[in-house]
Amino acid sequence: MSKQTILVTGGLGFIGSHTVVELLHASYDVVVVDNLNNSRMQVLESIRRTSGKEIDFYPYDTRDEKAMKEVFEKHPNIAGVIHFAAYKAVGESVAEPLKYYDNNIYGLVALLKQMQINGIKAMLFSSSCTVYGQPEKLPISEQTPLKPAESPYGNTKKMGEEIVVDATKTGAFKAISLRYFNPVGAHPDGFIGELPIGVPQNLIPFVTQTAAGLRKELSVFGNDYPTPDGTAIRDYIHVVDLAHVHVKAMARLLNNEGPSYDVYNVGTGRGYSVLEVIEAFERVSGQALPYHFAPRRAGDVVQVYADANKAEQELQWKAQYGIDDMLRDAWNFQKNILDETHILNEKES
Ligand code: NAD
Ligand code: WQD
């Protein structure tokens, strides 16, 4: 049987690049469309280095109908689509809501239309634990009621899921929404990881950049939460574990198992406070992290962690990496980027 081909939109981004590597390891052929809005061309080379394999890459925008038509025509054997391409900065989405609806909603609808035209039968949609807000009960299962979105970004994930559900009702294709908790870390080989452009908004990149001396001090947002140490709790999930669940979920769809639409939480089931993350970072890196307490960040929830049993039972997937692995790999990647920058600077001088 010939290899199956998967189209990955946003495949040079943080989660996309790790997923591409795992798809290649699982012997799929991979086509990536990424407009490089939040990624760099060097990721393509890093994917080659990590996987030892080649992919087909198109620097196109998923909203560009003509360009996407060309991709599907060049690759008539595409069996499934994994849709990562979206904007993801919560604060920016409040300031520029239409930018978010245009990319995350129009981009999704445009892709679904192309899938329909080309008879694609399987799709994975990147959703987020943000759709649950702060639930009454923990852990959060897939049955936990959804809350009104706190931001336009969160709303695009909620609406995105609804659009995908409706589109599957025609029977044209099957889809799974994966609700990621807090994706962090980097590939253990140290060549691919999270490359935030500008000042990081998320905790782990801020921690590693502070330890690397690029930022002066970490602000811990809030130490008066109703949690054991007063800081907020999240379910951090290693990006390689997250990449694996995409391979499992895609296989389920391609094998025509399960209902036409389904949803899975993707987390470890264990929450860590910000102070616990700092302690773990100091343990694995062997260095002290400068931090101070600052006021709570607007819009932050107190505590979330997943009930990830559904993914374990139905996808035979369970997180393998713990918090120390996540921080060790994020830190190794951070050090590698600095080394590379250093080498580049040396070459230039
Ligand atoms: P990322 O920004 O690193 O990756 C997204 C990629 O998509 C980038 O490479 C960007 O250049 C590309 N892109 C954006 N719009 C595009 C378009 N119109 N056409 C083509 N390419 C486009 O983000 P990520 O962290 O890898 O997130 C991937 C997906 O997972 C997103 O949909 C995000 O909303 C979702 N998600 C992320 C997190 C998280 O914390 N990282 C959590 C939950 C859900
Ligand atoms: C984690 C914890 C902060 C930075 C965001 C999105 C969510 C999802 C994942 C996409 C919180 C604290 C952070 C800092 C800190 N993305 N913190 N100092 O907010 O849980 O989720 O990313 O779908 O939608 O909102 O992740 O990494 O920003 O924060 O103290 O400099 O670290 O207050 O408690 P968050 P995060």
PDB file of N, CA and C and ligand atoms in Angstrom, residues 10 12-16 33-39 60-63 84-88 103 126-128 153 157 180-181 183, ligand 1:
ATOM      1  N   GLY A  10       0.070  25.352   9.110  1.00  0.00           N
ATOM      2  CA  GLY A  10       0.785  25.856  10.292  1.00  0.00           C
ATOM      3  C   GLY A  10       1.861  24.877  10.738  1.00  0.00           C
ATOM      4  N   LEU A  12       5.030  24.744  10.359  1.00  0.00           N
ATOM      5  CA  LEU A  12       6.346  25.207  10.823  1.00  0.00           C
ATOM      6  C   LEU A  12       6.249  25.871  12.195  1.00  0.00           C
ATOM      7  N   GLY A  13       5.041  25.923  12.758  1.00  0.00           N
ATOM      8  CA  GLY A  13       4.853  26.529  14.079  1.00  0.00           C
ATOM      9  C   GLY A  13       5.286  25.576  15.191  1.00  0.00           C
ATOM     10  N   PHE A  14       5.047  26.004  16.416  1.00  0.00           N
ATOM     11  CA  PHE A  14       5.502  25.255  17.597  1.00  0.00           C
ATOM     12  C   PHE A  14       4.942  23.824  17.609  1.00  0.00           C
ATOM     13  N   ILE A  15       3.632  23.694  17.661  1.00  0.00           N
ATOM     14  CA  ILE A  15       3.047  22.345  17.770  1.00  0.00           C
ATOM     15  C   ILE A  15       3.109  21.632  16.408  1.00  0.00           C
ATOM     16  N   GLY A  16       2.896  22.406  15.342  1.00  0.00           N
ATOM     17  CA  GLY A  16       2.912  21.823  13.994  1.00  0.00           C
ATOM     18  C   GLY A  16       4.246  21.157  13.678  1.00  0.00           C
ATOM     19  N   VAL A  33       1.652  23.658   4.683  1.00  0.00           N
ATOM     20  CA  VAL A  33       1.341  25.021   4.231  1.00  0.00           C
ATOM     21  C   VAL A  33       1.490  25.921   5.449  1.00  0.00           C
ATOM     22  N   ASP A  34       2.374  26.922   5.346  1.00  0.00           N
ATOM     23  CA  ASP A  34       2.568  27.853   6.460  1.00  0.00           C
ATOM     24  C   ASP A  34       2.993  29.192   5.873  1.00  0.00           C
ATOM     25  N   ASN A  35       2.292  30.256   6.212  1.00  0.00           N
ATOM     26  CA  ASN A  35       2.615  31.562   5.615  1.00  0.00           C
ATOM     27  C   ASN A  35       3.727  32.298   6.367  1.00  0.00           C
ATOM     28  N   LEU A  36       4.368  31.620   7.312  1.00  0.00           N
ATOM     29  CA  LEU A  36       5.528  32.148   8.051  1.00  0.00           C
ATOM     30  C   LEU A  36       5.192  33.382   8.878  1.00  0.00           C
ATOM     31  N   ASN A  37       3.912  33.554   9.147  1.00  0.00           N
ATOM     32  CA  ASN A  37       3.499  34.691   9.943  1.00  0.00           C
ATOM     33  C   ASN A  37       4.092  34.631  11.353  1.00  0.00           C
ATOM     34  N   ASN A  38       4.163  33.422  11.914  1.00  0.00           N
ATOM     35  CA  ASN A  38       4.701  33.277  13.277  1.00  0.00           C
ATOM     36  C   ASN A  38       5.743  32.160  13.335  1.00  0.00           C
ATOM     37  N   SER A  39       6.463  31.960  12.229  1.00  0.00           N
ATOM     38  CA  SER A  39       7.503  30.914  12.219  1.00  0.00           C
ATOM     39  C   SER A  39       8.597  31.339  11.249  1.00  0.00           C
ATOM     40  N   TYR A  60       2.280  29.384   1.770  1.00  0.00           N
ATOM     41  CA  TYR A  60       0.997  29.980   1.375  1.00  0.00           C
ATOM     42  C   TYR A  60       0.128  30.261   2.587  1.00  0.00           C
ATOM     43  N   ASP A  61      -0.891  31.101   2.326  1.00  0.00           N
ATOM     44  CA  ASP A  61      -1.892  31.428   3.343  1.00  0.00           C
ATOM     45  C   ASP A  61      -3.114  30.535   3.104  1.00  0.00           C
ATOM     46  N   THR A  62      -3.628  29.938   4.177  1.00  0.00           N
ATOM     47  CA  THR A  62      -4.771  29.017   4.004  1.00  0.00           C
ATOM     48  C   THR A  62      -6.014  29.752   3.492  1.00  0.00           C
ATOM     49  N   ARG A  63      -6.023  31.082   3.624  1.00  0.00           N
ATOM     50  CA  ARG A  63      -7.181  31.844   3.121  1.00  0.00           C
ATOM     51  C   ARG A  63      -7.094  32.093   1.626  1.00  0.00           C
ATOM     52  N   PHE A  84      -3.488  23.522  12.091  1.00  0.00           N
ATOM     53  CA  PHE A  84      -2.903  24.304  13.197  1.00  0.00           C
ATOM     54  C   PHE A  84      -2.948  25.804  12.907  1.00  0.00           C
ATOM     55  N   ALA A  85      -2.965  26.168  11.610  1.00  0.00           N
ATOM     56  CA  ALA A  85      -2.755  27.576  11.235  1.00  0.00           C
ATOM     57  C   ALA A  85      -3.794  28.495  11.863  1.00  0.00           C
ATOM     58  N   ALA A  86      -3.330  29.378  12.739  1.00  0.00           N
ATOM     59  CA  ALA A  86      -4.220  30.332  13.415  1.00  0.00           C
ATOM     60  C   ALA A  86      -3.354  31.331  14.152  1.00  0.00           C
ATOM     61  N   TYR A  87      -3.965  32.445  14.561  1.00  0.00           N
ATOM     62  CA  TYR A  87      -3.299  33.344  15.508  1.00  0.00           C
ATOM     63  C   TYR A  87      -3.673  32.875  16.912  1.00  0.00           C
ATOM     64  N   LYS A  88      -2.762  33.139  17.898  1.00  0.00           N
ATOM     65  CA  LYS A  88      -3.012  32.547  19.223  1.00  0.00           C
ATOM     66  C   LYS A  88      -2.753  33.467  20.412  1.00  0.00           C
ATOM     67  N   ASN A 103      -8.521  35.361  10.363  1.00  0.00           N
ATOM     68  CA  ASN A 103      -7.585  34.240  10.177  1.00  0.00           C
ATOM     69  C   ASN A 103      -8.155  32.932  10.726  1.00  0.00           C
ATOM     70  N   SER A 126      -7.270  22.080  15.948  1.00  0.00           N
ATOM     71  CA  SER A 126      -6.575  22.489  17.180  1.00  0.00           C
ATOM     72  C   SER A 126      -7.486  23.341  18.023  1.00  0.00           C
ATOM     73  N   SER A 127      -8.027  22.759  19.111  1.00  0.00           N
ATOM     74  CA  SER A 127      -8.815  23.566  20.028  1.00  0.00           C
ATOM     75  C   SER A 127      -8.019  23.746  21.324  1.00  0.00           C
ATOM     76  N   SER A 128      -8.691  24.242  22.345  1.00  0.00           N
ATOM     77  CA  SER A 128      -7.943  24.667  23.533  1.00  0.00           C
ATOM     78  C   SER A 128      -8.789  24.489  24.787  1.00  0.00           C
ATOM     79  N   TYR A 153      -9.945  35.452  20.839  1.00  0.00           N
ATOM     80  CA  TYR A 153      -9.190  34.229  20.521  1.00  0.00           C
ATOM     81  C   TYR A 153      -9.958  33.000  20.999  1.00  0.00           C
ATOM     82  N   LYS A 157     -11.941  29.569  18.974  1.00  0.00           N
ATOM     83  CA  LYS A 157     -11.804  28.127  19.195  1.00  0.00           C
ATOM     84  C   LYS A 157     -13.187  27.497  19.402  1.00  0.00           C
ATOM     85  N   TYR A 180      -6.156  21.217  23.664  1.00  0.00           N
ATOM     86  CA  TYR A 180      -4.857  21.185  24.337  1.00  0.00           C
ATOM     87  C   TYR A 180      -4.947  21.948  25.643  1.00  0.00           C
ATOM     88  N   PHE A 181      -4.275  21.453  26.669  1.00  0.00           N
ATOM     89  CA  PHE A 181      -4.122  22.226  27.901  1.00  0.00           C
ATOM     90  C   PHE A 181      -2.917  23.164  27.685  1.00  0.00           C
ATOM     91  N   PRO A 183       0.550  23.538  26.217  1.00  0.00           N
ATOM     92  CA  PRO A 183       1.667  22.895  25.524  1.00  0.00           C
ATOM     93  C   PRO A 183       2.992  23.612  25.801  1.00  0.00           C
TER      94      PRO A 183
HETATM   95  P1  NAD B   1       2.274  28.857  16.247  1.00  0.00           P
HETATM   96  O1  NAD B   1       1.973  30.299  16.060  1.00  0.00           O
HETATM   97  O2  NAD B   1       3.642  28.478  16.690  1.00  0.00           O
HETATM   98  O3  NAD B   1       1.935  28.067  14.905  1.00  0.00           O
HETATM   99  C1  NAD B   1       0.928  28.456  14.013  1.00  0.00           C
HETATM  100  C2  NAD B   1       1.544  28.470  12.616  1.00  0.00           C
HETATM  101  O4  NAD B   1       0.524  28.794  11.670  1.00  0.00           O
HETATM  102  C3  NAD B   1       2.651  29.513  12.467  1.00  0.00           C
HETATM  103  O5  NAD B   1       3.795  28.889  11.905  1.00  0.00           O
HETATM  104  C4  NAD B   1       2.060  30.557  11.511  1.00  0.00           C
HETATM  105  O6  NAD B   1       3.051  31.130  10.682  1.00  0.00           O
HETATM  106  C5  NAD B   1       1.040  29.731  10.731  1.00  0.00           C
HETATM  107  N1  NAD B   1      -0.125  30.475  10.242  1.00  0.00           N
HETATM  108  C6  NAD B   1      -0.933  31.321  10.915  1.00  0.00           C
HETATM  109  N2  NAD B   1      -1.930  31.757  10.123  1.00  0.00           N
HETATM  110  C7  NAD B   1      -1.745  31.163   8.910  1.00  0.00           C
HETATM  111  C8  NAD B   1      -2.447  31.187   7.680  1.00  0.00           C
HETATM  112  N3  NAD B   1      -3.545  31.927   7.500  1.00  0.00           N
HETATM  113  N4  NAD B   1      -1.984  30.438   6.651  1.00  0.00           N
HETATM  114  C9  NAD B   1      -0.862  29.682   6.789  1.00  0.00           C
HETATM  115  N5  NAD B   1      -0.162  29.617   7.928  1.00  0.00           N
HETATM  116  C10 NAD B   1      -0.594  30.346   8.987  1.00  0.00           C
HETATM  117  O7  NAD B   1       1.173  28.281  17.245  1.00  0.00           O
HETATM  118  P2  NAD B   1       1.125  26.867  17.988  1.00  0.00           P
HETATM  119  O8  NAD B   1       1.414  27.100  19.419  1.00  0.00           O
HETATM  120  O9  NAD B   1       1.889  25.850  17.247  1.00  0.00           O
HETATM  121  O10 NAD B   1      -0.439  26.581  17.893  1.00  0.00           O
HETATM  122  C11 NAD B   1      -0.982  25.775  16.860  1.00  0.00           C
HETATM  123  C12 NAD B   1      -2.481  25.702  17.013  1.00  0.00           C
HETATM  124  O11 NAD B   1      -2.806  25.205  18.311  1.00  0.00           O
HETATM  125  C13 NAD B   1      -3.212  27.054  16.903  1.00  0.00           C
HETATM  126  O12 NAD B   1      -4.425  26.838  16.235  1.00  0.00           O
HETATM  127  C14 NAD B   1      -3.434  27.450  18.345  1.00  0.00           C
HETATM  128  O13 NAD B   1      -4.541  28.289  18.479  1.00  0.00           O
HETATM  129  C15 NAD B   1      -3.699  26.086  18.971  1.00  0.00           C
HETATM  130  N6  NAD B   1      -3.417  26.051  20.420  1.00  0.00           N
HETATM  131  C16 NAD B   1      -2.187  26.449  20.877  1.00  0.00           C
HETATM  132  C17 NAD B   1      -1.918  26.427  22.242  1.00  0.00           C
HETATM  133  C18 NAD B   1      -0.597  26.908  22.785  1.00  0.00           C
HETATM  134  O14 NAD B   1      -0.539  27.263  23.969  1.00  0.00           O
HETATM  135  N7  NAD B   1       0.466  26.934  22.013  1.00  0.00           N
HETATM  136  C19 NAD B   1      -2.904  25.970  23.139  1.00  0.00           C
HETATM  137  C20 NAD B   1      -4.135  25.553  22.631  1.00  0.00           C
HETATM  138  C21 NAD B   1      -4.380  25.599  21.258  1.00  0.00           C
END
